[in-house]
Amino acid sequence: MGAYNTIAFDAAKCDGCGDCMSACANTKVGADDALKEAPLGGTARSRIQIGGTAETGYELALCRQCGDPKCVTVCPAGALGKDLSNGVIGWDAAKCVDCLLCTVGCAYAGIALDEATGRVAKCDMCEGNPSCVKACPHDALKLVTTSRIYNEVGGWEDLFAPGLAGCQGCNTELLMRHTLRRVGPDTVLATPPGCVPGMGSVGFNGTTGTKVPVFHPLLTNTAPMLAGVKRHYKRIGREVTALAIAGDGGASDVGFQSLSGAAERNEQILFMVVDNEGYMNTGMQRSSCTPYGAWTSTTPVGQGAGGVHSQGKTQDAKNLPLIMVNHRCEYVATASTACMEDLYDKLDKAIEASRRGFAYLHVYSPCTTGWRFPTDQNMEVARKAVDTTFVMLWEYTRADGLHFTRPVDDPLPVTEYLKAMGRFRHLSDDQISHIQSKVVENLGFVKQLAHGAKA
Amino acid sequence: MEQTKYLVVGSSHAALEALTAIRMHDPEGSLTMLTRDPHLPYSPTVLPYVVSGRSAPDNVFLRDEKFFAEQKISLKRGKALKALHPARNAAELADGSEIGYEKLLLATGASPAIPPIPGIEQVGYHVLRTLDDATQLNAAMKASKQAVVMGAGLVGMHAAENLVKAGAKVTIVEMARQLTDGYFDATAAALIEKAFTDNGATILTGSRVVKLAPSATGATLTLESGATLEADLLLVATGVRPNMDFLAGDGATVARDKGILVSESMQTSVPNVFAAGDCAQAKSFYSDARVMNAILPDAAEQGRIAGMAMAGDPGIKAYPGGIPVNTYHFFGRHAISVGSSKVPEGGEVVTRFDEASGRYLKVIFHEGRLTGIYGVNEFFDAGVMSQLILRRIDLAPLRERFLAEPMKTAREIMSRTWR
């Protein structure tokens, strides 16, 4: 049994046009039958019902295909049941006795009386291709297929040890487990000093934390060491994926020279950077990826010994992935755990590209400890970073240039992101406007690159 | 003595939901379901449709043998609970054997209440509570020319409609002044009554049978008025009484009133013993009083809570109290009632009745909140309305729209409030 696709409704995008209802009525009872019920508007027989008004907002009544469906438990005739292969709650017309008790069980008006037949009717997901979703001109209805990832990889072997020593709420475990699962057992992993080995990937007391060979290079030599290992395997004729999972400090600061060299030589490795914007494993010191204004233990806030007031980091962050684009690598992309489907697509492409040359994947990874936000907020913070365009999700290949994979039409103000965590709590208005203008500038800069790629 | 971790007595909705809830938290603990019925689990609610022939008796089962095998549940059919010995956590069966339990659920349901009318034991009559009752009534109905149904609750009305459709001359005798008393109000009942009389049934409300005697055709009924009725088929549907006879003797320590008294987690007054469904008397939503609310959705809810409590599931939430909910189909029309028919002090009743279409709506508000809603041929989502009541949603700002379009407006509130 896997997870299932669902129809999601974004009330903010709905304008009440009713196309979804017409499409449903047409698909399920035929255009003629639907229109025969003209007094009921022709859409009364639709199994998706949009209510509300432009002033109050539009609202949805639709079967949720519940995991614990009450309609099924209260059906006295055994006429309703959840199909475990696709998650759809099916209705058996022959068994149904029209008692309407299912409508008592459902708190969502997901199964209701079709007055034209005197029987109940409910959404059956149109065999996985819902007409309502296709008909929606505003993207207010979407077939959410995130379960695809779980269904596909849920059964694959987890190549990390069951227990890891990460901070509570850290998303790096998610990243490590997903990535290694995807890359598979024919992998050699390099993890330089940072959170990834700190969490236990290199193991304790002589055992490794992974089920693949893992080694612990210096901060300065991760890329060339891994490149050497890869070359060795090539020489003996064995196909392996050479994977580095490094922090932003190890990649953008002291490890940068050797990273740049490996990229320039187009070594066949996949270099993943988990960017938590600082040296979080060793006590939250600043790195060149730490953003302007952020508190770290080396960019403190308050009155200093010399009488100079400090307000966090005074320099802007280095944009490492854009620098890697300038190496004209096989593949360069940015990703976020807020957008797992996007991350997965990029991981697939990066693995593939690493067979030909240097692939670089930069994952923005909020740090609950160092950024100071509640441990249950990691995904929310990651999502805010994307929605404010504080981070941008794009990919680059030599053939197609750079393009956005998840363009944000209407970015939220950057304050939405900044206020989600403690490391920006002290910011002055000037600092906030600096950050906002930098976000706009960065977006404009990447847009230019993307535009140039298209032309 | 056979020993089981969980013993569930009964096999209808409350019992089945308890099984699911127990297995959700404890996939392995030994689990035994005991039922006096010889069949696989089925719902008493489906029986009128077995009577009518719409549902085949072998096609109404809610679980199959495979389910019990997969879930590692031992199903003992045709085994009635005779006595309970709570002091030593043991259940005594009708065949004299005993089963020891760690946690016990009494979901034993109810049986037809047979009124103590002189002569009733001398005449043949039908009741409708088990699958075997239904198949017998289905067989008898085909030959019936002149049927009498005692009791105009939903069971009696369903059966009467089937008898009418099968071609019998049907008389319904009801003590109360209206049909479906306690389910629907007088206006709704009048609509239901008209549908029945239009189809040839005779309705005698406010009538009481005082004597029964065998006759050549079957039975002769004497009414309080002195009139007599002949019946070749007599159905007694004058209500039910909870099955709790096994609480005599040692089991008498389990507190009872009209039913088995339970807490908000379906626990009886005795450790390790729980009760749910039609045999249980649990908290009302409207007051602290404990009431009988023998309806299917409530049985399922109570069964689930009992199962969670028995398995020690920390996700358990206290039973919020039941509200009456009924849906009723008659002669192609439908009647739905949600919530209390009682108008609370300071409450307000709004009714709307369109005689031409037979659409009837009655809404009861109290302090801006919905406490009850009734409709005939006026469809609304009973599940959504129940939530409006249970969540005590303030409808004051939307009152007029709610009255004009209850279904649509309730759906909007639902979508906004608990999407």
PDB file of N, CA and C in Angstrom, chain A residues 9 11 49 51-52 56 59-61 64 70 73-78 95-101 103-104 106-109 112-113 115 118-119, chain B residues 13 17 43 45-46 49 54-55 59-62 296-297 300 304 325 327 329 334 336 359 379 381-384 387 411-412 414-416 418-419:
ATOM      1  N   PHE A   9      -7.379  22.145  -3.357  1.00  0.00           N
ATOM      2  CA  PHE A   9      -8.122  23.348  -3.732  1.00  0.00           C
ATOM      3  C   PHE A   9      -7.442  24.567  -3.138  1.00  0.00           C
ATOM      4  N   ALA A  11      -8.234  28.147  -2.509  1.00  0.00           N
ATOM      5  CA  ALA A  11      -9.383  29.065  -2.526  1.00  0.00           C
ATOM      6  C   ALA A  11      -8.986  30.432  -3.082  1.00  0.00           C
ATOM      7  N   GLN A  49     -18.530  20.608  -5.598  1.00  0.00           N
ATOM      8  CA  GLN A  49     -19.419  21.763  -5.470  1.00  0.00           C
ATOM      9  C   GLN A  49     -18.630  22.941  -4.928  1.00  0.00           C
ATOM     10  N   GLY A  51     -18.931  26.678  -3.503  1.00  0.00           N
ATOM     11  CA  GLY A  51     -19.903  27.604  -2.936  1.00  0.00           C
ATOM     12  C   GLY A  51     -19.229  28.936  -2.648  1.00  0.00           C
ATOM     13  N   GLY A  52     -19.970  29.817  -1.979  1.00  0.00           N
ATOM     14  CA  GLY A  52     -19.391  31.096  -1.582  1.00  0.00           C
ATOM     15  C   GLY A  52     -19.583  32.158  -2.640  1.00  0.00           C
ATOM     16  N   THR A  56     -16.983  36.807   0.016  1.00  0.00           N
ATOM     17  CA  THR A  56     -16.609  35.966   1.164  1.00  0.00           C
ATOM     18  C   THR A  56     -15.541  34.949   0.805  1.00  0.00           C
ATOM     19  N   GLU A  59     -15.633  28.379  -1.675  1.00  0.00           N
ATOM     20  CA  GLU A  59     -15.457  27.242  -0.774  1.00  0.00           C
ATOM     21  C   GLU A  59     -15.767  25.953  -1.515  1.00  0.00           C
ATOM     22  N   LEU A  60     -15.255  24.880  -0.969  1.00  0.00           N
ATOM     23  CA  LEU A  60     -15.301  23.603  -1.687  1.00  0.00           C
ATOM     24  C   LEU A  60     -16.022  22.531  -0.880  1.00  0.00           C
ATOM     25  N   ALA A  61     -16.854  21.752  -1.567  1.00  0.00           N
ATOM     26  CA  ALA A  61     -17.384  20.508  -0.993  1.00  0.00           C
ATOM     27  C   ALA A  61     -17.010  19.386  -1.953  1.00  0.00           C
ATOM     28  N   ARG A  64     -12.967  13.810   0.322  1.00  0.00           N
ATOM     29  CA  ARG A  64     -11.545  13.858   0.670  1.00  0.00           C
ATOM     30  C   ARG A  64     -10.859  12.519   0.491  1.00  0.00           C
ATOM     31  N   LYS A  70     -15.408   7.856   7.479  1.00  0.00           N
ATOM     32  CA  LYS A  70     -16.582   7.637   8.313  1.00  0.00           C
ATOM     33  C   LYS A  70     -17.768   7.155   7.476  1.00  0.00           C
ATOM     34  N   THR A  73     -17.651   3.510   7.539  1.00  0.00           N
ATOM     35  CA  THR A  73     -17.962   2.849   8.808  1.00  0.00           C
ATOM     36  C   THR A  73     -19.450   2.903   9.134  1.00  0.00           C
ATOM     37  N   VAL A  74     -20.166   3.892   8.612  1.00  0.00           N
ATOM     38  CA  VAL A  74     -21.585   3.972   8.956  1.00  0.00           C
ATOM     39  C   VAL A  74     -22.481   3.360   7.879  1.00  0.00           C
ATOM     40  N   CYS A  75     -21.918   2.869   6.808  1.00  0.00           N
ATOM     41  CA  CYS A  75     -22.748   2.252   5.760  1.00  0.00           C
ATOM     42  C   CYS A  75     -23.233   0.892   6.252  1.00  0.00           C
ATOM     43  N   PRO A  76     -24.556   0.706   6.342  1.00  0.00           N
ATOM     44  CA  PRO A  76     -25.054  -0.577   6.854  1.00  0.00           C
ATOM     45  C   PRO A  76     -25.044  -1.676   5.801  1.00  0.00           C
ATOM     46  N   ALA A  77     -24.805  -1.303   4.557  1.00  0.00           N
ATOM     47  CA  ALA A  77     -24.950  -2.285   3.482  1.00  0.00           C
ATOM     48  C   ALA A  77     -23.617  -2.742   2.906  1.00  0.00           C
ATOM     49  N   GLY A  78     -22.531  -2.242   3.458  1.00  0.00           N
ATOM     50  CA  GLY A  78     -21.218  -2.606   2.914  1.00  0.00           C
ATOM     51  C   GLY A  78     -21.031  -2.094   1.493  1.00  0.00           C
ATOM     52  N   LYS A  95     -25.095  -2.689  -4.085  1.00  0.00           N
ATOM     53  CA  LYS A  95     -25.255  -2.954  -2.651  1.00  0.00           C
ATOM     54  C   LYS A  95     -25.956  -1.817  -1.915  1.00  0.00           C
ATOM     55  N   CYS A  96     -25.835  -0.604  -2.422  1.00  0.00           N
ATOM     56  CA  CYS A  96     -26.379   0.575  -1.736  1.00  0.00           C
ATOM     57  C   CYS A  96     -27.889   0.479  -1.618  1.00  0.00           C
ATOM     58  N   VAL A  97     -28.414   0.814  -0.436  1.00  0.00           N
ATOM     59  CA  VAL A  97     -29.858   0.769  -0.215  1.00  0.00           C
ATOM     60  C   VAL A  97     -30.461   2.169  -0.107  1.00  0.00           C
ATOM     61  N   ASP A  98     -29.708   3.190  -0.454  1.00  0.00           N
ATOM     62  CA  ASP A  98     -30.189   4.577  -0.472  1.00  0.00           C
ATOM     63  C   ASP A  98     -30.647   5.075   0.897  1.00  0.00           C
ATOM     64  N   CYS A  99     -30.027   4.620   1.954  1.00  0.00           N
ATOM     65  CA  CYS A  99     -30.473   5.025   3.286  1.00  0.00           C
ATOM     66  C   CYS A  99     -29.933   6.399   3.675  1.00  0.00           C
ATOM     67  N   LEU A 100     -28.949   6.900   2.939  1.00  0.00           N
ATOM     68  CA  LEU A 100     -28.348   8.229   3.164  1.00  0.00           C
ATOM     69  C   LEU A 100     -27.503   8.326   4.444  1.00  0.00           C
ATOM     70  N   LEU A 101     -27.283   7.196   5.122  1.00  0.00           N
ATOM     71  CA  LEU A 101     -26.480   7.296   6.355  1.00  0.00           C
ATOM     72  C   LEU A 101     -25.049   7.752   6.083  1.00  0.00           C
ATOM     73  N   THR A 103     -24.210  10.130   4.314  1.00  0.00           N
ATOM     74  CA  THR A 103     -24.185  11.600   4.389  1.00  0.00           C
ATOM     75  C   THR A 103     -24.160  12.079   5.834  1.00  0.00           C
ATOM     76  N   VAL A 104     -24.554  11.180   6.747  1.00  0.00           N
ATOM     77  CA  VAL A 104     -24.431  11.509   8.171  1.00  0.00           C
ATOM     78  C   VAL A 104     -22.975  11.366   8.605  1.00  0.00           C
ATOM     79  N   CYS A 106     -20.232  11.677   6.793  1.00  0.00           N
ATOM     80  CA  CYS A 106     -19.262  12.598   6.189  1.00  0.00           C
ATOM     81  C   CYS A 106     -19.442  14.012   6.700  1.00  0.00           C
ATOM     82  N   ALA A 107     -18.366  14.586   7.222  1.00  0.00           N
ATOM     83  CA  ALA A 107     -18.421  15.964   7.733  1.00  0.00           C
ATOM     84  C   ALA A 107     -18.021  16.962   6.653  1.00  0.00           C
ATOM     85  N   TYR A 108     -17.787  16.496   5.431  1.00  0.00           N
ATOM     86  CA  TYR A 108     -17.278  17.380   4.375  1.00  0.00           C
ATOM     87  C   TYR A 108     -18.229  17.507   3.186  1.00  0.00           C
ATOM     88  N   ALA A 109     -19.436  16.960   3.309  1.00  0.00           N
ATOM     89  CA  ALA A 109     -20.374  16.955   2.186  1.00  0.00           C
ATOM     90  C   ALA A 109     -19.740  16.309   0.962  1.00  0.00           C
ATOM     91  N   ALA A 112     -23.217  12.948  -1.311  1.00  0.00           N
ATOM     92  CA  ALA A 112     -24.481  13.661  -1.153  1.00  0.00           C
ATOM     93  C   ALA A 112     -25.515  13.081  -2.110  1.00  0.00           C
ATOM     94  N   LEU A 113     -26.756  13.472  -1.861  1.00  0.00           N
ATOM     95  CA  LEU A 113     -27.867  12.979  -2.670  1.00  0.00           C
ATOM     96  C   LEU A 113     -27.844  13.637  -4.050  1.00  0.00           C
ATOM     97  N   GLU A 115     -30.326  14.444  -6.564  1.00  0.00           N
ATOM     98  CA  GLU A 115     -31.790  14.445  -6.550  1.00  0.00           C
ATOM     99  C   GLU A 115     -32.376  13.896  -7.849  1.00  0.00           C
ATOM    100  N   GLY A 118     -32.113  10.104  -6.962  1.00  0.00           N
ATOM    101  CA  GLY A 118     -32.500   9.662  -5.623  1.00  0.00           C
ATOM    102  C   GLY A 118     -31.431   8.819  -4.957  1.00  0.00           C
ATOM    103  N   ARG A 119     -30.254   8.787  -5.553  1.00  0.00           N
ATOM    104  CA  ARG A 119     -29.165   7.991  -4.992  1.00  0.00           C
ATOM    105  C   ARG A 119     -28.019   8.923  -4.602  1.00  0.00           C
TER     106      ARG A 119
ATOM    107  N   HIS B  13     -22.010  -2.543  14.207  1.00  0.00           N
ATOM    108  CA  HIS B  13     -21.130  -1.392  13.977  1.00  0.00           C
ATOM    109  C   HIS B  13     -20.221  -1.035  15.152  1.00  0.00           C
ATOM    110  N   GLU B  17     -16.177  -1.362  14.790  1.00  0.00           N
ATOM    111  CA  GLU B  17     -15.291  -0.201  14.931  1.00  0.00           C
ATOM    112  C   GLU B  17     -14.282  -0.407  16.058  1.00  0.00           C
ATOM    113  N   SER B  43     -25.382  -5.339   9.521  1.00  0.00           N
ATOM    114  CA  SER B  43     -25.986  -4.220  10.229  1.00  0.00           C
ATOM    115  C   SER B  43     -27.490  -4.426  10.369  1.00  0.00           C
ATOM    116  N   THR B  45     -29.496  -2.205  10.433  1.00  0.00           N
ATOM    117  CA  THR B  45     -30.110  -1.150   9.625  1.00  0.00           C
ATOM    118  C   THR B  45     -30.407  -1.607   8.196  1.00  0.00           C
ATOM    119  N   VAL B  46     -29.682  -2.621   7.734  1.00  0.00           N
ATOM    120  CA  VAL B  46     -29.888  -3.059   6.356  1.00  0.00           C
ATOM    121  C   VAL B  46     -31.078  -4.014   6.256  1.00  0.00           C
ATOM    122  N   TYR B  49     -34.168  -3.773   4.019  1.00  0.00           N
ATOM    123  CA  TYR B  49     -33.910  -3.961   2.595  1.00  0.00           C
ATOM    124  C   TYR B  49     -33.771  -5.441   2.252  1.00  0.00           C
ATOM    125  N   ARG B  54     -34.531  -6.200  -1.747  1.00  0.00           N
ATOM    126  CA  ARG B  54     -33.556  -5.376  -2.451  1.00  0.00           C
ATOM    127  C   ARG B  54     -32.127  -5.840  -2.182  1.00  0.00           C
ATOM    128  N   SER B  55     -31.867  -6.217  -0.932  1.00  0.00           N
ATOM    129  CA  SER B  55     -30.544  -6.743  -0.594  1.00  0.00           C
ATOM    130  C   SER B  55     -30.655  -8.253  -0.411  1.00  0.00           C
ATOM    131  N   ASN B  59     -25.514 -10.977   0.824  1.00  0.00           N
ATOM    132  CA  ASN B  59     -24.717  -9.886   0.250  1.00  0.00           C
ATOM    133  C   ASN B  59     -24.696  -8.659   1.150  1.00  0.00           C
ATOM    134  N   VAL B  60     -24.986  -8.874   2.426  1.00  0.00           N
ATOM    135  CA  VAL B  60     -25.069  -7.725   3.330  1.00  0.00           C
ATOM    136  C   VAL B  60     -23.957  -7.738   4.389  1.00  0.00           C
ATOM    137  N   PHE B  61     -23.051  -8.685   4.296  1.00  0.00           N
ATOM    138  CA  PHE B  61     -22.068  -8.821   5.368  1.00  0.00           C
ATOM    139  C   PHE B  61     -21.021  -7.718   5.296  1.00  0.00           C
ATOM    140  N   LEU B  62     -20.659  -7.214   6.461  1.00  0.00           N
ATOM    141  CA  LEU B  62     -19.743  -6.072   6.524  1.00  0.00           C
ATOM    142  C   LEU B  62     -18.280  -6.512   6.593  1.00  0.00           C
ATOM    143  N   LEU B 296     -27.009   4.466  14.360  1.00  0.00           N
ATOM    144  CA  LEU B 296     -25.829   3.821  13.817  1.00  0.00           C
ATOM    145  C   LEU B 296     -24.551   4.660  13.919  1.00  0.00           C
ATOM    146  N   PRO B 297     -24.551   5.918  13.471  1.00  0.00           N
ATOM    147  CA  PRO B 297     -23.287   6.672  13.520  1.00  0.00           C
ATOM    148  C   PRO B 297     -22.732   6.801  14.938  1.00  0.00           C
ATOM    149  N   ALA B 300     -21.014   3.570  15.978  1.00  0.00           N
ATOM    150  CA  ALA B 300     -19.679   3.470  15.384  1.00  0.00           C
ATOM    151  C   ALA B 300     -18.689   4.333  16.169  1.00  0.00           C
ATOM    152  N   ARG B 304     -15.536   2.966  18.419  1.00  0.00           N
ATOM    153  CA  ARG B 304     -14.155   3.380  18.160  1.00  0.00           C
ATOM    154  C   ARG B 304     -13.491   3.875  19.451  1.00  0.00           C
ATOM    155  N   VAL B 325     -29.614  11.646  15.057  1.00  0.00           N
ATOM    156  CA  VAL B 325     -29.575  11.891  13.615  1.00  0.00           C
ATOM    157  C   VAL B 325     -30.315  10.744  12.951  1.00  0.00           C
ATOM    158  N   THR B 327     -32.007   9.405   9.037  1.00  0.00           N
ATOM    159  CA  THR B 327     -32.362   9.589   7.641  1.00  0.00           C
ATOM    160  C   THR B 327     -33.394   8.520   7.320  1.00  0.00           C
ATOM    161  N   HIS B 329     -35.963   7.057   4.095  1.00  0.00           N
ATOM    162  CA  HIS B 329     -36.477   7.063   2.727  1.00  0.00           C
ATOM    163  C   HIS B 329     -37.865   6.442   2.730  1.00  0.00           C
ATOM    164  N   HIS B 334     -37.541  11.505   0.970  1.00  0.00           N
ATOM    165  CA  HIS B 334     -36.631  11.304   2.083  1.00  0.00           C
ATOM    166  C   HIS B 334     -36.889  12.312   3.186  1.00  0.00           C
ATOM    167  N   ILE B 336     -34.923  13.793   6.753  1.00  0.00           N
ATOM    168  CA  ILE B 336     -33.656  13.813   7.485  1.00  0.00           C
ATOM    169  C   ILE B 336     -33.856  14.629   8.756  1.00  0.00           C
ATOM    170  N   ARG B 359     -41.936  20.024   0.102  1.00  0.00           N
ATOM    171  CA  ARG B 359     -40.640  20.316   0.747  1.00  0.00           C
ATOM    172  C   ARG B 359     -40.895  20.982   2.089  1.00  0.00           C
ATOM    173  N   PHE B 379     -32.989  18.230   0.859  1.00  0.00           N
ATOM    174  CA  PHE B 379     -31.740  17.552   1.190  1.00  0.00           C
ATOM    175  C   PHE B 379     -30.721  18.529   1.786  1.00  0.00           C
ATOM    176  N   ASP B 381     -26.694  18.071   4.058  1.00  0.00           N
ATOM    177  CA  ASP B 381     -25.685  17.096   4.467  1.00  0.00           C
ATOM    178  C   ASP B 381     -25.774  16.904   5.978  1.00  0.00           C
ATOM    179  N   ALA B 382     -26.319  15.776   6.381  1.00  0.00           N
ATOM    180  CA  ALA B 382     -26.525  15.545   7.809  1.00  0.00           C
ATOM    181  C   ALA B 382     -25.197  15.571   8.571  1.00  0.00           C
ATOM    182  N   GLY B 383     -24.141  15.102   7.934  1.00  0.00           N
ATOM    183  CA  GLY B 383     -22.836  15.091   8.600  1.00  0.00           C
ATOM    184  C   GLY B 383     -22.317  16.494   8.848  1.00  0.00           C
ATOM    185  N   VAL B 384     -22.556  17.382   7.895  1.00  0.00           N
ATOM    186  CA  VAL B 384     -22.116  18.774   8.049  1.00  0.00           C
ATOM    187  C   VAL B 384     -22.964  19.466   9.115  1.00  0.00           C
ATOM    188  N   GLN B 387     -21.948  18.562  12.572  1.00  0.00           N
ATOM    189  CA  GLN B 387     -20.744  19.272  13.002  1.00  0.00           C
ATOM    190  C   GLN B 387     -21.070  20.707  13.406  1.00  0.00           C
ATOM    191  N   ARG B 411     -22.402  24.117   3.785  1.00  0.00           N
ATOM    192  CA  ARG B 411     -21.180  23.644   3.116  1.00  0.00           C
ATOM    193  C   ARG B 411     -20.103  24.727   3.104  1.00  0.00           C
ATOM    194  N   GLU B 412     -20.549  25.959   2.880  1.00  0.00           N
ATOM    195  CA  GLU B 412     -19.571  27.054   2.891  1.00  0.00           C
ATOM    196  C   GLU B 412     -18.922  27.188   4.263  1.00  0.00           C
ATOM    197  N   MET B 414     -18.670  24.890   6.516  1.00  0.00           N
ATOM    198  CA  MET B 414     -17.827  23.709   6.682  1.00  0.00           C
ATOM    199  C   MET B 414     -16.463  23.939   6.029  1.00  0.00           C
ATOM    200  N   SER B 415     -16.509  24.357   4.779  1.00  0.00           N
ATOM    201  CA  SER B 415     -15.275  24.510   4.018  1.00  0.00           C
ATOM    202  C   SER B 415     -14.356  25.532   4.672  1.00  0.00           C
ATOM    203  N   ARG B 416     -14.969  26.595   5.199  1.00  0.00           N
ATOM    204  CA  ARG B 416     -14.189  27.662   5.821  1.00  0.00           C
ATOM    205  C   ARG B 416     -13.660  27.230   7.191  1.00  0.00           C
ATOM    206  N   TRP B 418     -13.535  23.927   8.796  1.00  0.00           N
ATOM    207  CA  TRP B 418     -12.740  22.737   9.088  1.00  0.00           C
ATOM    208  C   TRP B 418     -12.150  22.108   7.845  1.00  0.00           C
ATOM    209  N   ARG B 419     -11.889  22.938   6.841  1.00  0.00           N
ATOM    210  CA  ARG B 419     -11.193  22.423   5.665  1.00  0.00           C
ATOM    211  C   ARG B 419      -9.795  22.013   6.074  1.00  0.00           C
TER     212      ARG B 419
END
